[in-house]
Amino acid sequence: MSVRLISLLILVRLAILFLLDFSFTLTMLCFIIVYSLCQEEILSKFLVSESLYDQPGLAAIARKQAKAADLLGRTEEEQRKSGYFHTLREILQQPATWLETGKELSSMSDALLQTIAGARTLVLTGSGSSEYAGECVRLPLQRRLLIPAQTIGGGMLLTHGGKAIAPLRPGLMVSLARSGDSPESVEAISVVLETEPEIRHLVVTCNAEGRLATTYRDDPRVKVVVLAEQTNDRSLVMTSSFTNMVLAAAFLGMLRTPDQYVSLVQNLSQKAEELMRTHFDTLADIAIRDFDRVVFLASGSRLGAARESALKMVEMTAGKVWATSETYLGLRHGPMSAVHSDTLVVCFLSSQPLVRAYECDLIRELNDKQLGMAKLIFGEDIPADLAQNNDVKIDCGGLSSLGDENIPVLDVILGQLLGFFRCLKEGLEPDSPSNDGVINRVVQEFKLHRAED
């Protein structure tokens, strides 16, 4: 074969390769142009609209979790029609709102030091979820402040007044409330102000226009802290309001170390984002299983989160799924008899060695007795033998460094999402699950009584 012919064949081959390459390049260029033009529409279909929520974190969750992409990718009108617009947004906004609360509270350290100065006893009060928020912080506040701390329901203060409070004075009463408009809110403070002059008051609320905030705004005996407006949940159920009040109250134990407090809140926020970004769909799948009751198990401060999680399940299913909470050791004293084949057992597993030893023993006992339909275990470095065939482990690194007393706000996110997804399965609307109006966002007015003189 001549050199000229060989050269010609090489040129033809190169020409073909060039044309093929040019065709591919042209195709890719057209694709890029079309994608750029349609990108906004594509994102609106498959991801949450960041302009709607003003929270890039929600888009990050939607990119990782298919169920989140489905729910958040719908239009605002569709979400409102399905009845979950507020509840889902308020659950998922928590990491962002925690940062705002941390910043806001840390700037108040000097004023709050004056409020708590000299107190010999601490009372945390609220009603329903607000009472459970107090339970989440009672033990760490008692440890850090070195004074007795109690959690007393607002109803108890209405019926028993100062008799319910430990007899140490002076004291500080911290009233927690989302709206501040429930009948107990103002009346509980009023009763204690009249009968216990040596008790000062701190109000933590999410509603600047509520009666609890406005009634005592100019009262020198009462310090009022109003959290950011976005924490004032519009949904019937409390979600972001709950966790933000927990974090706000927790600051009372860290008033002299505000930078450490801000760092803790940042770490919790990051961990919450990670939890939702990796296990949103996991919780959705668990929530639709065939169970009729749920038992939430926890120890120490995390029992407050267990109680709140149980309430979320009952509220959001209108009682179609019954839920309760108990300590691990307390379960043996009767409540274990209610753990049947229709029962989901949710275990908030401690990172403290002594506490964990007792908790693991109880979980193994449930396994040996074959009690419950399935277990959901949330903790760090979960022993492999605790989970059996139908069980689910959510192993979350870093919990031990955060400490058990600081993570009820993470525990309760699991409870919120389980309740949310079960609500949808039951055909109810998370924003207003009580179709018959049995319960409302704010407890309706009822007659208030006073002891006869």
Short mmCIF file of C-alpha atoms in Angstrom, two decimals:
data_model
loop_
_atom_site.label_atom_id
_atom_site.label_comp_id
_atom_site.label_asym_id
_atom_site.label_seq_id
_atom_site.Cartn_x
_atom_site.Cartn_y
_atom_site.Cartn_z
CA MET A 1 0.00 0.00 0.00
CA SER A 2 1.43 3.37 -0.99
CA VAL A 3 2.31 6.04 1.50
CA ARG A 4 -0.18 8.38 -0.21
CA LEU A 5 -3.03 5.90 0.23
CA ILE A 6 -2.15 5.29 3.84
CA SER A 7 -2.10 9.03 4.46
CA LEU A 8 -5.49 9.40 2.77
CA LEU A 9 -7.03 6.69 4.96
CA ILE A 10 -5.66 8.36 8.08
CA LEU A 11 -7.14 11.71 7.03
CA VAL A 12 -10.55 10.11 6.38
CA ARG A 13 -10.49 8.43 9.82
CA LEU A 14 -9.56 11.70 11.52
CA ALA A 15 -12.36 13.49 9.66
CA ILE A 16 -14.90 10.90 10.87
CA LEU A 17 -13.66 11.19 14.45
CA PHE A 18 -13.88 14.98 14.23
CA LEU A 19 -17.45 14.85 12.98
CA LEU A 20 -18.46 12.40 15.69
CA ASP A 21 -16.77 14.47 18.37
CA PHE A 22 -18.32 17.67 17.02
CA SER A 23 -21.74 16.03 17.05
CA PHE A 24 -21.30 14.96 20.68
CA THR A 25 -20.06 18.40 21.65
CA LEU A 26 -22.96 20.07 19.88
CA THR A 27 -25.44 17.74 21.61
CA MET A 28 -23.94 18.47 25.04
CA LEU A 29 -23.98 22.19 24.34
CA CYS A 30 -27.67 22.06 23.42
CA PHE A 31 -28.42 20.05 26.58
CA ILE A 32 -26.64 22.60 28.78
CA ILE A 33 -28.55 25.49 27.17
CA VAL A 34 -31.93 23.76 27.58
CA TYR A 35 -31.15 22.73 31.18
CA SER A 36 -30.12 26.29 32.05
CA LEU A 37 -33.37 27.64 30.65
CA CYS A 38 -35.47 25.03 32.47
CA GLN A 39 -33.47 24.76 35.70
CA GLU A 40 -35.84 26.90 37.74
CA GLU A 41 -38.85 24.84 36.65
CA ILE A 42 -37.02 21.56 37.31
CA LEU A 43 -36.07 22.62 40.81
CA SER A 44 -39.61 23.75 41.54
CA LYS A 45 -40.84 20.30 40.55
CA PHE A 46 -38.40 18.19 42.50
CA LEU A 47 -37.06 20.40 45.27
CA VAL A 48 -38.50 22.73 47.87
CA SER A 49 -38.81 26.30 46.71
CA GLU A 50 -36.20 28.22 48.66
CA SER A 51 -38.03 31.50 47.97
CA LEU A 52 -41.17 30.03 49.56
CA TYR A 53 -39.46 28.91 52.76
CA ASP A 54 -36.35 31.10 52.71
CA GLN A 55 -34.46 28.11 54.09
CA PRO A 56 -31.77 26.54 51.89
CA GLY A 57 -31.54 23.71 54.44
CA LEU A 58 -34.92 22.39 53.31
CA ALA A 59 -33.68 22.03 49.74
CA ALA A 60 -30.70 20.08 51.07
CA ILE A 61 -33.04 17.63 52.82
CA ALA A 62 -35.14 17.29 49.67
CA ARG A 63 -32.06 16.46 47.61
CA LYS A 64 -31.22 13.55 49.94
CA GLN A 65 -34.65 12.22 50.92
CA ALA A 66 -37.24 11.16 48.34
CA LYS A 67 -40.24 11.62 50.64
CA ALA A 68 -39.11 15.14 51.51
CA ALA A 69 -38.68 15.95 47.82
CA ASP A 70 -42.23 14.74 47.17
CA LEU A 71 -43.86 16.66 50.01
CA LEU A 72 -41.84 19.85 49.68
CA GLY A 73 -41.89 19.83 45.89
CA ARG A 74 -45.63 20.42 45.78
CA THR A 75 -46.96 23.95 45.43
CA GLU A 76 -47.96 25.92 48.49
CA GLU A 77 -51.59 25.58 47.47
CA GLU A 78 -51.28 21.80 47.25
CA GLN A 79 -49.55 21.62 50.63
CA ARG A 80 -52.23 23.73 52.28
CA LYS A 81 -54.95 21.65 50.68
CA SER A 82 -53.33 18.49 52.05
CA GLY A 83 -53.13 20.14 55.46
CA TYR A 84 -49.41 19.88 56.19
CA PHE A 85 -47.97 23.19 54.97
CA HIS A 86 -47.28 24.65 58.42
CA THR A 87 -46.42 21.51 60.37
CA LEU A 88 -43.78 20.18 58.00
CA ARG A 89 -42.14 23.56 57.57
CA GLU A 90 -42.09 24.11 61.33
CA ILE A 91 -40.51 20.71 61.98
CA LEU A 92 -37.83 21.22 59.37
CA GLN A 93 -37.06 24.83 60.29
CA GLN A 94 -35.85 23.86 63.75
CA PRO A 95 -32.08 23.77 63.08
CA ALA A 96 -32.23 27.29 61.63
CA THR A 97 -34.43 28.70 64.39
CA TRP A 98 -32.19 27.21 67.08
CA LEU A 99 -29.32 29.35 65.82
CA GLU A 100 -31.46 32.47 66.12
CA THR A 101 -32.55 31.53 69.63
CA GLY A 102 -28.95 30.87 70.66
CA LYS A 103 -27.89 34.26 69.37
CA GLU A 104 -30.84 36.04 71.00
CA LEU A 105 -30.49 34.43 74.42
CA SER A 106 -26.70 34.77 74.60
CA SER A 107 -27.11 38.54 74.28
CA MET A 108 -29.28 38.57 77.42
CA SER A 109 -26.81 36.97 79.82
CA ASP A 110 -26.31 40.05 82.03
CA ALA A 111 -30.04 40.74 82.39
CA LEU A 112 -30.85 37.11 83.13
CA LEU A 113 -28.05 36.88 85.70
CA GLN A 114 -29.83 39.64 87.61
CA THR A 115 -33.15 37.81 87.28
CA ILE A 116 -31.84 34.60 88.79
CA ALA A 117 -29.40 36.12 91.30
CA GLY A 118 -29.95 34.84 94.84
CA ALA A 119 -32.66 32.33 93.91
CA ARG A 120 -32.66 29.29 96.21
CA THR A 121 -35.18 27.28 94.22
CA LEU A 122 -36.22 27.09 90.59
CA VAL A 123 -39.68 26.24 89.23
CA LEU A 124 -40.33 25.44 85.57
CA THR A 125 -43.98 25.60 84.65
CA GLY A 126 -46.20 25.28 81.62
CA SER A 127 -49.12 23.23 80.36
CA GLY A 128 -49.01 20.24 78.03
CA SER A 129 -45.98 20.42 75.76
CA SER A 130 -44.68 23.46 77.65
CA GLU A 131 -44.57 21.43 80.86
CA TYR A 132 -42.60 18.70 79.07
CA ALA A 133 -40.17 21.35 77.81
CA GLY A 134 -39.48 22.15 81.45
CA GLU A 135 -38.86 18.46 82.16
CA CYS A 136 -36.20 18.40 79.45
CA VAL A 137 -34.09 21.03 81.24
CA ARG A 138 -34.87 20.48 84.93
CA LEU A 139 -32.00 18.10 85.72
CA PRO A 140 -29.23 20.00 83.90
CA LEU A 141 -30.38 23.29 85.43
CA GLN A 142 -30.40 21.77 88.90
CA ARG A 143 -26.89 20.45 88.34
CA ARG A 144 -25.49 23.66 86.89
CA LEU A 145 -27.19 26.12 89.23
CA LEU A 146 -26.75 23.98 92.35
CA ILE A 147 -30.29 24.70 93.55
CA PRO A 148 -33.39 22.48 93.67
CA ALA A 149 -35.41 22.56 90.44
CA GLN A 150 -39.02 21.45 89.96
CA THR A 151 -41.29 21.06 86.97
CA ILE A 152 -44.87 21.89 87.93
CA GLY A 153 -47.80 21.87 85.52
CA GLY A 154 -49.73 25.11 85.20
CA GLY A 155 -52.87 23.30 86.31
CA MET A 156 -51.20 22.28 89.57
CA LEU A 157 -50.44 25.93 90.34
CA LEU A 158 -54.09 26.82 89.72
CA THR A 159 -55.34 24.14 92.12
CA HIS A 160 -52.60 24.22 94.78
CA GLY A 161 -50.78 27.52 94.32
CA GLY A 162 -47.60 28.03 96.31
CA LYS A 163 -48.14 24.78 98.22
CA ALA A 164 -46.84 22.94 95.16
CA ILE A 165 -43.53 24.83 95.28
CA ALA A 166 -40.60 23.67 97.42
CA PRO A 167 -40.44 25.82 100.62
CA LEU A 168 -37.21 27.65 99.80
CA ARG A 169 -37.19 31.39 99.22
CA PRO A 170 -36.37 33.49 97.31
CA GLY A 171 -37.16 31.58 94.16
CA LEU A 172 -37.52 31.97 90.42
CA MET A 173 -40.49 30.65 88.43
CA VAL A 174 -39.94 30.18 84.69
CA SER A 175 -43.19 30.09 82.72
CA LEU A 176 -43.00 28.51 79.26
CA ALA A 177 -45.73 29.02 76.67
CA ARG A 178 -46.06 29.07 72.90
CA SER A 179 -49.02 31.44 72.58
CA GLY A 180 -49.33 32.63 76.16
CA ASP A 181 -53.09 32.77 75.63
CA SER A 182 -54.24 29.58 77.34
CA PRO A 183 -56.32 30.10 80.50
CA GLU A 184 -53.62 28.68 82.79
CA SER A 185 -50.82 30.87 81.48
CA VAL A 186 -51.68 34.24 83.03
CA GLU A 187 -53.67 32.84 85.95
CA ALA A 188 -50.79 30.67 87.22
CA ILE A 189 -48.47 33.67 87.43
CA SER A 190 -51.20 35.80 88.95
CA VAL A 191 -51.84 33.25 91.71
CA VAL A 192 -48.17 32.94 92.60
CA LEU A 193 -47.59 36.70 92.46
CA GLU A 194 -50.38 37.22 94.98
CA THR A 195 -49.46 34.40 97.35
CA GLU A 196 -45.67 34.12 97.01
CA PRO A 197 -44.07 37.59 97.01
CA GLU A 198 -40.56 36.14 97.30
CA ILE A 199 -40.78 34.35 93.99
CA ARG A 200 -39.62 36.25 90.92
CA HIS A 201 -40.82 35.40 87.43
CA LEU A 202 -39.33 34.80 84.00
CA VAL A 203 -41.64 34.29 81.02
CA VAL A 204 -40.38 32.57 77.86
CA THR A 205 -42.94 32.74 75.07
CA CYS A 206 -43.11 32.64 71.29
CA ASN A 207 -45.92 35.16 70.94
CA ALA A 208 -45.23 38.85 71.46
CA GLU A 209 -48.96 39.61 71.31
CA GLY A 210 -50.09 36.89 73.73
CA ARG A 211 -51.60 37.73 77.09
CA LEU A 212 -48.63 36.26 78.95
CA ALA A 213 -46.28 38.68 77.20
CA THR A 214 -48.48 41.75 77.21
CA THR A 215 -49.95 41.49 80.71
CA TYR A 216 -46.57 41.55 82.44
CA ARG A 217 -44.51 43.47 79.90
CA ASP A 218 -44.10 46.46 82.22
CA ASP A 219 -44.25 44.59 85.54
CA PRO A 220 -40.88 44.89 87.33
CA ARG A 221 -41.50 41.53 89.07
CA VAL A 222 -41.65 39.71 85.73
CA LYS A 223 -38.96 39.42 83.05
CA VAL A 224 -40.43 38.60 79.63
CA VAL A 225 -38.41 36.96 76.87
CA VAL A 226 -40.11 36.68 73.49
CA LEU A 227 -38.51 34.32 70.99
CA ALA A 228 -38.43 34.93 67.23
CA GLU A 229 -41.85 35.14 65.57
CA GLN A 230 -41.15 32.13 63.35
CA THR A 231 -41.07 29.90 66.45
CA ASN A 232 -44.74 30.72 67.11
CA ASP A 233 -45.99 27.60 65.30
CA ARG A 234 -49.16 28.06 63.26
CA SER A 235 -49.93 24.35 63.34
CA LEU A 236 -52.14 22.95 66.08
CA VAL A 237 -49.21 20.89 67.35
CA MET A 238 -46.14 22.44 68.94
CA THR A 239 -42.87 21.54 67.23
CA SER A 240 -40.31 24.32 66.73
CA SER A 241 -41.84 26.29 69.60
CA PHE A 242 -41.16 23.33 71.90
CA THR A 243 -37.49 22.84 71.05
CA ASN A 244 -36.73 26.56 71.01
CA MET A 245 -38.23 27.01 74.48
CA VAL A 246 -36.14 24.06 75.69
CA LEU A 247 -32.97 25.70 74.39
CA ALA A 248 -33.95 29.11 75.76
CA ALA A 249 -34.59 27.71 79.25
CA ALA A 250 -31.36 25.70 79.11
CA PHE A 251 -29.39 28.94 78.85
CA LEU A 252 -30.19 29.71 82.49
CA GLY A 253 -27.56 27.12 83.38
CA MET A 254 -24.92 28.68 81.13
CA LEU A 255 -25.35 32.40 81.77
CA ARG A 256 -21.68 32.88 82.63
CA THR A 257 -20.50 31.01 79.53
CA PRO A 258 -22.58 32.41 76.65
CA ASP A 259 -19.98 31.47 74.04
CA GLN A 260 -20.13 27.85 75.19
CA TYR A 261 -23.91 27.99 74.96
CA VAL A 262 -23.81 29.32 71.40
CA SER A 263 -21.35 26.60 70.44
CA LEU A 264 -23.64 23.93 71.92
CA VAL A 265 -26.63 25.27 70.01
CA GLN A 266 -24.63 25.29 66.78
CA ASN A 267 -23.58 21.69 67.29
CA LEU A 268 -27.16 20.65 68.03
CA SER A 269 -28.36 22.48 64.92
CA GLN A 270 -25.81 20.69 62.73
CA LYS A 271 -26.73 17.33 64.23
CA ALA A 272 -30.46 17.97 63.69
CA GLU A 273 -29.85 18.85 60.05
CA GLU A 274 -27.80 15.69 59.62
CA LEU A 275 -30.51 13.60 61.27
CA MET A 276 -33.23 14.88 58.96
CA ARG A 277 -31.01 14.78 55.90
CA THR A 278 -30.21 11.10 56.44
CA HIS A 279 -33.27 9.60 58.17
CA PHE A 280 -36.34 11.58 57.05
CA ASP A 281 -37.43 8.71 54.79
CA THR A 282 -36.53 6.12 57.43
CA LEU A 283 -39.00 7.66 59.86
CA ALA A 284 -41.62 7.95 57.13
CA ASP A 285 -41.32 4.22 56.44
CA ILE A 286 -41.55 3.26 60.13
CA ALA A 287 -44.56 5.49 60.74
CA ILE A 288 -46.75 3.69 58.24
CA ARG A 289 -46.18 0.22 59.69
CA ASP A 290 -49.11 -1.70 61.10
CA PHE A 291 -49.04 -0.64 64.77
CA ASP A 292 -51.83 0.65 66.99
CA ARG A 293 -49.82 1.90 69.95
CA VAL A 294 -46.38 3.32 70.69
CA VAL A 295 -44.26 3.25 73.83
CA PHE A 296 -41.43 5.79 74.10
CA LEU A 297 -38.64 4.83 76.52
CA ALA A 298 -36.06 7.24 77.94
CA SER A 299 -34.05 8.11 81.05
CA GLY A 300 -33.24 11.35 82.81
CA SER A 301 -33.83 14.58 80.89
CA ARG A 302 -34.75 12.63 77.79
CA LEU A 303 -37.94 11.43 79.48
CA GLY A 304 -39.34 14.91 78.80
CA ALA A 305 -38.72 14.32 75.10
CA ALA A 306 -40.36 10.89 75.36
CA ARG A 307 -43.47 12.42 76.95
CA GLU A 308 -43.62 15.08 74.25
CA SER A 309 -43.14 12.48 71.51
CA ALA A 310 -46.01 10.41 72.88
CA LEU A 311 -48.21 13.50 72.95
CA LYS A 312 -47.33 14.28 69.33
CA MET A 313 -48.44 10.81 68.23
CA VAL A 314 -51.74 11.06 70.13
CA GLU A 315 -52.46 14.62 68.97
CA MET A 316 -51.60 14.07 65.31
CA THR A 317 -53.59 10.86 65.00
CA ALA A 318 -56.54 12.17 67.05
CA GLY A 319 -56.02 9.21 69.36
CA LYS A 320 -56.26 6.59 66.60
CA VAL A 321 -52.78 5.52 67.69
CA TRP A 322 -52.37 5.53 71.45
CA ALA A 323 -48.94 6.42 72.80
CA THR A 324 -47.33 6.61 76.20
CA SER A 325 -43.89 7.18 77.70
CA GLU A 326 -41.98 5.49 80.48
CA THR A 327 -38.51 5.07 81.92
CA TYR A 328 -36.71 1.86 81.05
CA LEU A 329 -36.72 0.70 84.66
CA GLY A 330 -40.29 1.84 85.17
CA LEU A 331 -41.56 -0.30 82.29
CA ARG A 332 -41.16 -3.45 84.36
CA HIS A 333 -43.54 -2.16 87.04
CA GLY A 334 -46.74 -2.81 85.12
CA PRO A 335 -46.59 -0.95 81.77
CA MET A 336 -44.68 -3.81 80.10
CA SER A 337 -47.96 -5.73 80.11
CA ALA A 338 -49.26 -3.29 77.48
CA VAL A 339 -46.43 -4.00 75.01
CA HIS A 340 -48.28 -6.27 72.59
CA SER A 341 -47.75 -7.44 69.02
CA ASP A 342 -49.30 -4.18 67.79
CA THR A 343 -46.84 -1.99 69.69
CA LEU A 344 -43.93 0.05 68.33
CA VAL A 345 -41.28 0.60 71.02
CA VAL A 346 -39.13 3.71 70.54
CA CYS A 347 -35.91 3.64 72.56
CA PHE A 348 -33.88 6.77 73.24
CA LEU A 349 -30.59 5.08 74.16
CA SER A 350 -28.24 6.79 76.62
CA SER A 351 -24.53 7.31 76.00
CA GLN A 352 -23.73 7.26 79.73
CA PRO A 353 -22.30 3.81 80.58
CA LEU A 354 -24.27 3.22 83.78
CA VAL A 355 -27.58 4.40 82.34
CA ARG A 356 -26.99 2.50 79.10
CA ALA A 357 -26.31 -0.74 80.96
CA TYR A 358 -29.77 -0.65 82.55
CA GLU A 359 -31.40 0.37 79.26
CA CYS A 360 -29.74 -2.38 77.22
CA ASP A 361 -30.79 -4.98 79.78
CA LEU A 362 -34.40 -3.91 79.40
CA ILE A 363 -34.26 -3.98 75.60
CA ARG A 364 -32.76 -7.48 75.70
CA GLU A 365 -35.55 -8.52 78.05
CA LEU A 366 -38.11 -7.30 75.51
CA ASN A 367 -36.29 -9.36 72.89
CA ASP A 368 -36.24 -12.47 75.07
CA LYS A 369 -39.95 -12.13 75.78
CA GLN A 370 -40.67 -11.30 72.14
CA LEU A 371 -42.65 -8.22 73.12
CA GLY A 372 -43.66 -5.54 70.65
CA MET A 373 -44.10 -5.43 66.89
CA ALA A 374 -40.81 -3.63 66.31
CA LYS A 375 -38.34 -1.30 67.96
CA LEU A 376 -36.83 1.98 66.80
CA ILE A 377 -33.55 2.58 68.63
CA PHE A 378 -31.91 6.02 68.54
CA GLY A 379 -28.42 6.44 69.95
CA GLU A 380 -24.70 6.23 69.23
CA ASP A 381 -22.75 3.00 68.75
CA ILE A 382 -25.88 0.91 69.29
CA PRO A 383 -25.00 -2.69 70.23
CA ALA A 384 -25.81 -4.98 67.31
CA ASP A 385 -27.74 -7.52 69.38
CA LEU A 386 -30.35 -4.99 70.52
CA ALA A 387 -32.04 -4.85 67.12
CA GLN A 388 -33.86 -7.89 65.75
CA ASN A 389 -35.46 -8.62 62.40
CA ASN A 390 -38.12 -5.92 62.25
CA ASP A 391 -36.21 -3.36 64.28
CA VAL A 392 -34.58 -0.17 63.01
CA LYS A 393 -31.47 1.49 64.38
CA ILE A 394 -30.69 5.17 63.87
CA ASP A 395 -27.06 5.35 64.88
CA CYS A 396 -26.12 8.99 65.28
CA GLY A 397 -22.45 9.77 65.82
CA GLY A 398 -21.54 12.56 68.21
CA LEU A 399 -24.36 12.14 70.72
CA SER A 400 -21.99 11.17 73.52
CA SER A 401 -19.98 14.37 73.06
CA LEU A 402 -23.16 16.43 73.21
CA GLY A 403 -24.29 14.68 76.40
CA ASP A 404 -27.63 13.08 77.25
CA GLU A 405 -28.90 16.17 79.03
CA ASN A 406 -28.54 18.31 75.90
CA ILE A 407 -30.15 16.07 73.28
CA PRO A 408 -33.87 15.95 74.12
CA VAL A 409 -34.32 18.45 71.26
CA LEU A 410 -32.93 15.78 68.90
CA ASP A 411 -35.01 12.97 70.39
CA VAL A 412 -38.22 14.88 69.93
CA ILE A 413 -37.59 15.40 66.21
CA LEU A 414 -38.06 11.65 65.80
CA GLY A 415 -41.34 11.85 67.70
CA GLN A 416 -42.51 14.80 65.63
CA LEU A 417 -41.82 13.10 62.30
CA LEU A 418 -43.32 9.78 63.39
CA GLY A 419 -46.49 11.61 64.43
CA PHE A 420 -46.52 13.68 61.23
CA PHE A 421 -46.27 10.71 58.87
CA ARG A 422 -48.73 8.61 60.87
CA CYS A 423 -51.17 11.50 60.72
CA LEU A 424 -51.01 11.45 56.92
CA LYS A 425 -51.46 7.67 56.88
CA GLU A 426 -54.59 8.01 59.00
CA GLY A 427 -56.03 10.44 56.46
CA LEU A 428 -55.79 13.44 58.79
CA GLU A 429 -54.27 16.89 58.36
CA PRO A 430 -51.17 17.58 60.49
CA ASP A 431 -51.90 21.33 60.64
CA SER A 432 -55.29 20.59 62.22
CA PRO A 433 -55.66 16.88 63.00
CA SER A 434 -58.63 17.27 65.33
CA ASN A 435 -61.35 17.35 62.69
CA ASP A 436 -64.14 17.47 65.24
CA GLY A 437 -62.60 20.38 67.14
CA VAL A 438 -62.08 18.43 70.37
CA ILE A 439 -58.73 20.18 70.81
CA ASN A 440 -57.52 23.48 69.41
CA ARG A 441 -54.24 25.30 68.87
CA VAL A 442 -54.93 27.33 72.02
CA VAL A 443 -56.87 25.74 74.86
CA GLN A 444 -60.34 27.27 74.97
CA GLU A 445 -61.44 29.44 77.85
CA PHE A 446 -62.70 27.67 80.95
CA LYS A 447 -63.91 28.91 84.30
CA LEU A 448 -61.15 29.89 86.71
CA HIS A 449 -61.62 29.52 90.47
CA ARG A 450 -59.93 31.03 93.47
CA ALA A 451 -59.75 29.75 97.03
CA GLU A 452 -62.32 31.39 99.26
CA ASP A 453 -60.89 33.88 101.73
#
